């Protein structure tokens, strides 16, 4: 977002409405999921199908069944008063249990399958999946999908079994994404911490922590500063990042062991990212807005999962609130662009 664009929070309601009236009018949910169509994908050794039609990946059925029904996603958009949805495959399809050639085959099948799932549905905006647990495979897959104009960006796991995102092995991929000014949506992968197996903590605690682990690596590894064209998008309100950012700042200020000199302070690096506002707590959404900036908030529902919401605008004052309208329109365009394909080619 350009620096001279006024923040909606600093405008009166009539002024904010007038400001937004000149902006793109398409309203977007940036955090929804669908399952890929894997018929004839030649990965029968990597996935099976349960009796109810759900895919079984790594021995676990992936649900709910509405993941296979793009019409259900369109019905949700209509009910929520939204025009379009950014669509990714959910974490069980991240395939972090796979390596080498299997990982490469899986990425091709998942991405081709997602395109098949959303075919002829212009309201659904797919992101290509990159298997970051295998940096070389992720780079190869990005090169394969890079010039396909049907994609609105790329997505990858955060945390889980992924190496540190500060690792030099990711430099070629980040350089390519930086050069292309491509959006990369990071969605938490399954936590590898066995202590979180009880009480659904893998989701309730693991997801927001895995997001923070990935962001910390990008911020404290100076990756954000090194690749300013990389458009990083987070979900779940940025996980626990808003709660721990001050601690990161203090660690840098007091030169804690293991930290390196940064060309961009943690608070400034985080404000280069976008995040949805799926915090489940309006007061926490206010903190998120303060940390990331009101121009970096997006609407995200996590449809169709129970931990999501049927009305993502509820955490920004409701559908008619200027903050929610800005998040769904102007901010979404800033993060993902106004049409598919490479932003650098627009």
CSV table of C-alpha atoms in Angstrom, one decimal:
chain,number,residue,atom,x,y,z
A,1,UNK,CA,0.0,0.0,0.0
A,2,UNK,CA,1.4,3.4,-0.9
A,3,UNK,CA,2.6,5.5,2.0
A,4,UNK,CA,0.4,8.5,1.0
A,5,UNK,CA,-2.8,6.5,1.3
A,6,UNK,CA,-4.7,7.8,4.4
A,7,UNK,CA,-5.5,5.2,7.1
A,8,UNK,CA,-9.3,4.6,7.5
A,9,UNK,CA,-8.9,4.7,11.3
A,10,UNK,CA,-7.9,8.4,11.0
A,11,UNK,CA,-10.9,9.3,8.9
A,12,UNK,CA,-14.5,10.1,10.0
A,13,UNK,CA,-17.0,7.6,8.8
A,14,UNK,CA,-18.3,9.8,5.9
A,15,UNK,CA,-14.7,10.6,4.9
A,16,UNK,CA,-13.8,6.9,5.0
A,17,UNK,CA,-16.8,6.0,2.9
A,18,UNK,CA,-15.9,8.7,0.3
A,19,UNK,CA,-12.2,7.5,0.3
A,20,UNK,CA,-13.3,3.8,-0.3
A,21,UNK,CA,-15.8,4.7,-3.0
A,22,UNK,CA,-12.9,5.4,-5.4
A,23,UNK,CA,-11.2,2.1,-4.6
A,24,UNK,CA,-11.8,-1.4,-6.1
A,25,UNK,CA,-15.3,-2.6,-5.1
A,26,UNK,CA,-14.7,-6.4,-5.2
A,27,UNK,CA,-14.8,-7.8,-1.6
A,28,UNK,CA,-12.5,-10.7,-0.9
A,29,UNK,CA,-12.2,-13.4,1.8
A,30,UNK,CA,-8.4,-14.3,1.6
A,31,UNK,CA,-8.6,-17.4,3.8
A,32,UNK,CA,-10.7,-20.2,2.5
A,33,UNK,CA,-9.9,-23.8,1.6
A,34,UNK,CA,-10.9,-26.5,-1.0
A,35,UNK,CA,-9.6,-30.0,-1.6
A,36,UNK,CA,-7.8,-30.6,-4.9
A,37,UNK,CA,-9.4,-32.8,-7.5
A,38,UNK,CA,-7.1,-35.8,-7.6
A,39,UNK,CA,-8.8,-38.0,-10.3
A,40,UNK,CA,-6.1,-39.4,-12.7
A,41,UNK,CA,-3.4,-37.5,-10.8
A,42,UNK,CA,-1.1,-40.6,-10.6
A,43,UNK,CA,-0.7,-40.3,-6.9
A,44,UNK,CA,-2.8,-43.3,-5.9
A,45,UNK,CA,0.2,-44.5,-3.8
A,46,UNK,CA,0.1,-41.3,-1.8
A,47,UNK,CA,-3.6,-40.8,-1.2
A,48,UNK,CA,-6.8,-43.0,-0.9
A,49,UNK,CA,-10.4,-42.1,-0.8
A,50,UNK,CA,-12.7,-42.9,2.1
A,51,UNK,CA,-16.2,-44.3,1.6
A,52,UNK,CA,-17.7,-40.8,2.2
A,53,UNK,CA,-15.6,-39.3,-0.6
A,54,UNK,CA,-13.0,-37.6,1.6
A,55,UNK,CA,-9.3,-38.0,0.8
A,56,UNK,CA,-7.2,-40.0,3.2
A,57,UNK,CA,-3.7,-38.5,3.4
A,58,UNK,CA,-0.9,-40.0,5.6
A,59,UNK,CA,-3.6,-42.3,7.1
A,60,UNK,CA,-6.0,-39.5,8.1
A,61,UNK,CA,-9.3,-38.5,6.4
A,62,UNK,CA,-9.3,-34.8,5.4
A,63,UNK,CA,-12.5,-33.1,6.2
A,64,UNK,CA,-15.1,-31.7,6.2
A,65,UNK,CA,-16.7,-33.1,3.0
A,66,UNK,CA,-17.6,-29.5,1.9
A,67,UNK,CA,-13.9,-29.1,0.9
A,68,UNK,CA,-14.9,-31.0,-2.3
A,69,UNK,CA,-17.8,-28.7,-3.1
A,70,UNK,CA,-16.9,-25.3,-4.6
A,71,UNK,CA,-20.6,-24.5,-4.9
A,72,UNK,CA,-20.8,-24.6,-1.1
A,73,UNK,CA,-18.0,-22.1,-1.0
A,74,UNK,CA,-19.8,-19.8,-3.4
A,75,UNK,CA,-22.9,-20.1,-1.2
A,76,UNK,CA,-20.9,-19.1,1.8
A,77,UNK,CA,-19.6,-16.0,-0.1
A,78,UNK,CA,-23.2,-15.0,-1.0
A,79,UNK,CA,-24.4,-15.4,2.6
A,80,UNK,CA,-21.4,-13.4,3.9
A,81,UNK,CA,-21.9,-10.6,1.3
A,82,UNK,CA,-18.6,-11.2,-0.3
A,83,UNK,CA,-17.6,-11.3,-4.0
A,84,UNK,CA,-14.6,-13.5,-4.2
A,85,UNK,CA,-12.4,-15.9,-2.2
A,86,UNK,CA,-8.7,-16.7,-2.2
A,87,UNK,CA,-8.5,-20.5,-2.1
A,88,UNK,CA,-5.7,-22.8,-0.8
A,89,UNK,CA,-5.5,-26.4,0.0
A,90,UNK,CA,-5.7,-27.0,3.8
A,91,UNK,CA,-2.7,-28.2,5.9
A,92,UNK,CA,-3.3,-32.0,5.6
A,93,UNK,CA,-2.4,-31.6,1.9
A,94,UNK,CA,1.0,-29.9,2.7
A,95,UNK,CA,2.6,-33.4,2.5
A,96,UNK,CA,5.3,-32.8,5.0
A,97,UNK,CA,5.6,-36.5,5.5
A,98,UNK,CA,6.9,-36.8,1.9
A,99,UNK,CA,10.4,-36.3,0.5
A,100,UNK,CA,12.2,-36.0,-2.8
A,101,UNK,CA,10.4,-37.3,-5.8
A,102,UNK,CA,7.2,-38.1,-3.9
A,103,UNK,CA,7.1,-34.5,-2.6
A,104,UNK,CA,7.5,-33.2,-6.2
A,105,UNK,CA,4.8,-35.5,-7.6
A,106,UNK,CA,2.5,-34.5,-4.8
A,107,UNK,CA,2.9,-30.8,-5.3
A,108,UNK,CA,2.2,-31.1,-9.0
A,109,UNK,CA,-0.9,-33.2,-8.3
A,110,UNK,CA,-2.2,-30.9,-5.6
A,111,UNK,CA,-1.7,-27.7,-7.6
A,112,UNK,CA,-3.1,-29.2,-10.9
A,113,UNK,CA,-6.0,-30.6,-8.8
A,114,UNK,CA,-6.8,-27.3,-7.2
A,115,UNK,CA,-7.0,-25.6,-10.6
A,116,UNK,CA,-9.3,-28.3,-11.7
A,117,UNK,CA,-11.5,-27.8,-8.6
A,118,UNK,CA,-12.0,-24.1,-9.2
A,119,UNK,CA,-12.1,-24.3,-13.0
A,120,UNK,CA,-14.8,-21.9,-14.6
A,121,UNK,CA,-15.3,-20.2,-11.2
A,122,UNK,CA,-13.9,-16.7,-11.5
A,123,UNK,CA,-14.9,-15.8,-8.0
A,124,UNK,CA,-12.5,-18.4,-6.6
A,125,UNK,CA,-8.9,-17.3,-6.7
A,126,UNK,CA,-6.4,-20.2,-6.2
A,127,UNK,CA,-2.9,-20.0,-4.7
A,128,UNK,CA,-0.3,-22.6,-5.8
A,129,UNK,CA,1.1,-24.7,-3.0
A,130,UNK,CA,4.9,-24.8,-2.4
A,131,UNK,CA,6.4,-27.6,-0.2
A,132,UNK,CA,8.8,-25.5,1.8
A,133,UNK,CA,9.9,-28.6,3.8
A,134,UNK,CA,11.9,-29.4,0.6
A,135,UNK,CA,13.4,-26.0,-0.5
A,136,UNK,CA,14.6,-27.3,-3.9
A,137,UNK,CA,11.3,-28.9,-4.7
A,138,UNK,CA,9.5,-25.8,-3.7
A,139,UNK,CA,11.7,-23.7,-6.1
A,140,UNK,CA,11.1,-26.2,-8.9
A,141,UNK,CA,7.3,-26.1,-8.4
A,142,UNK,CA,7.3,-22.3,-8.3
A,143,UNK,CA,9.2,-22.3,-11.6
A,144,UNK,CA,6.6,-24.7,-13.0
A,145,UNK,CA,3.6,-22.6,-12.1
A,146,UNK,CA,5.2,-19.2,-12.3
A,147,UNK,CA,3.8,-18.0,-15.7
A,148,UNK,CA,0.4,-19.7,-15.4
A,149,UNK,CA,-1.9,-16.7,-15.3
A,150,UNK,CA,-4.6,-18.7,-13.4
A,151,UNK,CA,-2.8,-18.3,-10.1
A,152,UNK,CA,-3.3,-15.3,-7.7
A,153,UNK,CA,-0.1,-16.1,-5.8
A,154,UNK,CA,1.4,-19.0,-3.8
A,155,UNK,CA,0.9,-20.5,-0.4
A,156,UNK,CA,3.1,-22.6,1.9
A,157,UNK,CA,3.2,-24.1,5.4
A,158,UNK,CA,4.5,-22.1,8.4
A,159,UNK,CA,6.5,-24.1,10.9
A,160,UNK,CA,5.8,-27.8,11.2
A,161,UNK,CA,8.7,-29.8,9.7
A,162,UNK,CA,10.0,-26.9,7.5
A,163,UNK,CA,13.6,-25.8,8.0
A,164,UNK,CA,14.3,-22.3,9.3
A,165,UNK,CA,13.1,-19.8,6.7
A,166,UNK,CA,16.3,-17.9,7.4
A,167,UNK,CA,18.3,-20.8,5.9
A,168,UNK,CA,20.2,-19.8,2.7
A,169,UNK,CA,18.6,-22.7,1.0
A,170,UNK,CA,15.5,-20.6,0.5
A,171,UNK,CA,17.4,-17.7,-1.1
A,172,UNK,CA,16.7,-18.7,-4.8
A,173,UNK,CA,13.0,-19.0,-4.1
A,174,UNK,CA,12.7,-15.8,-2.1
A,175,UNK,CA,14.7,-14.0,-4.8
A,176,UNK,CA,12.2,-15.2,-7.4
A,177,UNK,CA,9.2,-14.2,-5.3
A,178,UNK,CA,10.8,-10.9,-4.6
A,179,UNK,CA,11.5,-10.2,-8.3
A,180,UNK,CA,7.9,-11.2,-9.2
A,181,UNK,CA,6.4,-9.3,-6.3
A,182,UNK,CA,4.4,-12.4,-5.7
A,183,UNK,CA,2.1,-12.9,-2.7
A,184,UNK,CA,3.1,-15.8,-0.4
A,185,UNK,CA,0.4,-16.8,2.1
A,186,UNK,CA,1.8,-18.7,5.1
A,187,UNK,CA,-0.6,-21.1,6.7
A,188,UNK,CA,0.5,-23.0,9.8
A,189,UNK,CA,1.3,-26.6,9.3
A,190,UNK,CA,0.8,-29.3,11.9
A,191,UNK,CA,3.0,-28.8,15.0
A,192,UNK,CA,5.6,-31.5,15.5
A,193,UNK,CA,5.3,-31.1,19.3
A,194,UNK,CA,3.8,-34.2,20.8
A,195,UNK,CA,2.9,-32.3,23.9
A,196,UNK,CA,0.1,-30.7,21.9
A,197,UNK,CA,-1.7,-33.9,21.1
A,198,UNK,CA,-4.1,-33.6,24.0
A,199,UNK,CA,-7.0,-31.1,24.3
A,200,UNK,CA,-6.8,-30.2,20.5
A,201,UNK,CA,-3.8,-28.1,21.4
A,202,UNK,CA,-2.2,-28.8,18.1
A,203,UNK,CA,-4.7,-26.4,16.6
A,204,UNK,CA,-5.6,-24.2,19.6
A,205,UNK,CA,-2.0,-23.4,20.5
A,206,UNK,CA,0.1,-25.0,17.9
A,207,UNK,CA,-1.3,-23.1,14.9
A,208,UNK,CA,-0.7,-19.6,16.2
A,209,UNK,CA,2.8,-20.6,17.5
A,210,UNK,CA,3.9,-22.2,14.3
A,211,UNK,CA,3.0,-19.0,12.5
A,212,UNK,CA,5.1,-17.0,14.9
A,213,UNK,CA,8.0,-19.4,14.5
A,214,UNK,CA,8.0,-18.8,10.7
A,215,UNK,CA,7.6,-15.0,11.1
A,216,UNK,CA,10.4,-14.9,13.7
A,217,UNK,CA,12.8,-16.6,11.3
A,218,UNK,CA,11.9,-14.2,8.5
A,219,UNK,CA,12.2,-11.1,10.8
A,220,UNK,CA,15.2,-12.0,12.9
A,221,UNK,CA,16.9,-13.6,9.9
A,222,UNK,CA,16.6,-10.2,8.1
A,223,UNK,CA,14.8,-12.0,5.2
A,224,UNK,CA,12.0,-9.4,5.1
A,225,UNK,CA,14.5,-6.6,4.7
A,226,UNK,CA,16.5,-8.5,2.1
A,227,UNK,CA,13.5,-9.2,-0.2
A,228,UNK,CA,11.2,-6.2,0.0
A,229,UNK,CA,9.2,-7.4,-3.1
A,230,UNK,CA,8.1,-10.5,-1.2
A,231,UNK,CA,4.5,-10.0,-0.2
A,232,UNK,CA,3.9,-12.0,3.0
A,233,UNK,CA,0.4,-12.8,4.1
A,234,UNK,CA,-0.5,-14.4,7.4
A,235,UNK,CA,-3.7,-16.0,8.8
A,236,UNK,CA,-5.3,-16.3,12.2
A,237,UNK,CA,-4.5,-12.7,13.0
A,238,UNK,CA,-0.8,-13.4,12.7
A,239,UNK,CA,-0.9,-16.1,15.3
A,240,UNK,CA,0.8,-15.0,18.5
A,241,UNK,CA,3.0,-12.5,16.7
A,242,UNK,CA,1.2,-9.4,18.1
A,243,UNK,CA,1.7,-10.8,21.6
A,244,UNK,CA,5.4,-11.4,21.4
A,245,UNK,CA,6.6,-8.7,19.0
A,246,UNK,CA,7.6,-6.5,21.9
A,247,UNK,CA,9.7,-9.3,23.3
A,248,UNK,CA,11.5,-9.7,20.0
A,249,UNK,CA,12.2,-5.9,20.0
A,250,UNK,CA,13.6,-6.1,23.5
A,251,UNK,CA,15.9,-9.1,22.5
A,252,UNK,CA,17.3,-7.1,19.6
A,253,UNK,CA,17.8,-4.0,21.7
A,254,UNK,CA,19.7,-5.9,24.4
A,255,UNK,CA,21.8,-7.9,21.9
A,256,UNK,CA,20.7,-11.3,23.1
A,257,UNK,CA,22.9,-14.3,22.1
A,258,UNK,CA,22.2,-15.7,18.7
A,259,UNK,CA,20.7,-12.5,17.3
A,260,UNK,CA,22.4,-10.8,14.4
A,261,UNK,CA,22.4,-7.1,13.5
A,262,UNK,CA,19.2,-6.3,11.5
A,263,UNK,CA,18.7,-3.8,8.7
A,264,UNK,CA,15.0,-3.6,9.6
A,265,UNK,CA,13.7,-3.5,13.2
A,266,UNK,CA,11.2,-6.3,14.0
A,267,UNK,CA,8.3,-3.9,14.4
A,268,UNK,CA,9.0,-2.4,11.0
A,269,UNK,CA,9.5,-5.8,9.4
A,270,UNK,CA,6.1,-7.0,10.6
A,271,UNK,CA,4.4,-3.9,9.2
A,272,UNK,CA,5.5,-5.1,5.8
A,273,UNK,CA,3.3,-8.1,6.1
A,274,UNK,CA,-0.5,-8.6,5.8
A,275,UNK,CA,-2.7,-10.7,8.0
A,276,UNK,CA,-6.3,-11.7,8.2
A,277,UNK,CA,-8.3,-10.6,11.3
A,278,UNK,CA,-9.5,-14.1,12.4
A,279,UNK,CA,-8.7,-13.6,16.0
A,280,UNK,CA,-12.1,-14.7,17.5
A,281,UNK,CA,-11.7,-11.7,19.8
A,282,UNK,CA,-12.4,-8.1,18.7
A,283,UNK,CA,-10.1,-6.7,21.3
A,284,UNK,CA,-7.3,-8.8,20.0
A,285,UNK,CA,-8.1,-7.6,16.4
A,286,UNK,CA,-7.5,-4.1,17.7
A,287,UNK,CA,-4.1,-5.2,18.9
A,288,UNK,CA,-3.4,-6.8,15.6
A,289,UNK,CA,-4.3,-3.6,13.8
A,290,UNK,CA,-2.0,-1.7,16.0
A,291,UNK,CA,0.9,-4.1,15.3
A,292,UNK,CA,0.5,-4.6,11.6
A,293,UNK,CA,-1.3,-1.4,10.7
A,294,UNK,CA,-4.9,-0.9,9.6
A,295,UNK,CA,-3.8,-1.0,5.9
A,296,UNK,CA,-2.5,-4.5,6.4
A,297,UNK,CA,-5.6,-6.2,7.8
A,298,UNK,CA,-7.6,-8.6,5.6
A,299,UNK,CA,-10.8,-10.5,5.9
A,300,UNK,CA,-10.4,-14.3,6.4
A,301,UNK,CA,-12.9,-16.9,7.4
A,302,UNK,CA,-11.0,-20.2,7.3
A,303,UNK,CA,-14.0,-21.7,5.6
A,304,UNK,CA,-15.2,-24.5,5.9
A,305,UNK,CA,-13.5,-25.4,9.2
A,306,UNK,CA,-15.2,-25.2,12.6
A,307,UNK,CA,-12.4,-23.0,13.9
A,308,UNK,CA,-13.3,-20.4,11.3
A,309,UNK,CA,-16.3,-18.0,11.1
A,310,UNK,CA,-19.3,-17.5,8.9
A,311,UNK,CA,-18.8,-13.7,9.0
A,312,UNK,CA,-15.2,-12.5,8.9
A,313,UNK,CA,-16.2,-8.9,9.1
A,314,UNK,CA,-17.5,-9.4,12.6
A,315,UNK,CA,-14.1,-8.8,14.1
A,316,UNK,CA,-13.8,-5.4,12.4
A,317,UNK,CA,-17.1,-3.9,13.4
A,318,UNK,CA,-19.4,-5.7,10.9
A,319,UNK,CA,-19.9,-5.6,7.1
A,320,UNK,CA,-20.8,-1.9,7.0
A,321,UNK,CA,-17.8,-0.7,9.0
A,322,UNK,CA,-15.2,1.2,6.9
A,323,UNK,CA,-12.4,-0.9,8.5
A,324,UNK,CA,-14.1,-4.1,7.3
A,325,UNK,CA,-14.7,-2.7,3.8
A,326,UNK,CA,-11.1,-1.5,3.5
A,327,UNK,CA,-9.8,-4.9,4.6
A,328,UNK,CA,-12.0,-6.7,2.0
A,329,UNK,CA,-11.2,-4.4,-0.9
A,330,UNK,CA,-8.2,-2.0,-0.9
A,331,UNK,CA,-6.0,-4.1,1.4
A,332,UNK,CA,-6.8,-7.3,-0.5
A,333,UNK,CA,-5.8,-5.7,-3.7
A,334,UNK,CA,-2.6,-4.4,-2.2
A,335,UNK,CA,-1.7,-7.9,-1.0
A,336,UNK,CA,-2.8,-10.1,-4.0
A,337,UNK,CA,-3.4,-7.7,-6.9
A,338,UNK,CA,-6.6,-7.0,-8.8
A,339,UNK,CA,-6.2,-9.9,-11.3
A,340,UNK,CA,-4.4,-13.2,-11.5
A,341,UNK,CA,-0.9,-13.6,-13.0
A,342,UNK,CA,2.3,-12.0,-12.1
A,343,UNK,CA,2.0,-8.5,-10.5
A,344,UNK,CA,5.2,-7.6,-12.2
A,345,UNK,CA,3.6,-8.2,-15.6
A,346,UNK,CA,0.6,-6.0,-14.9
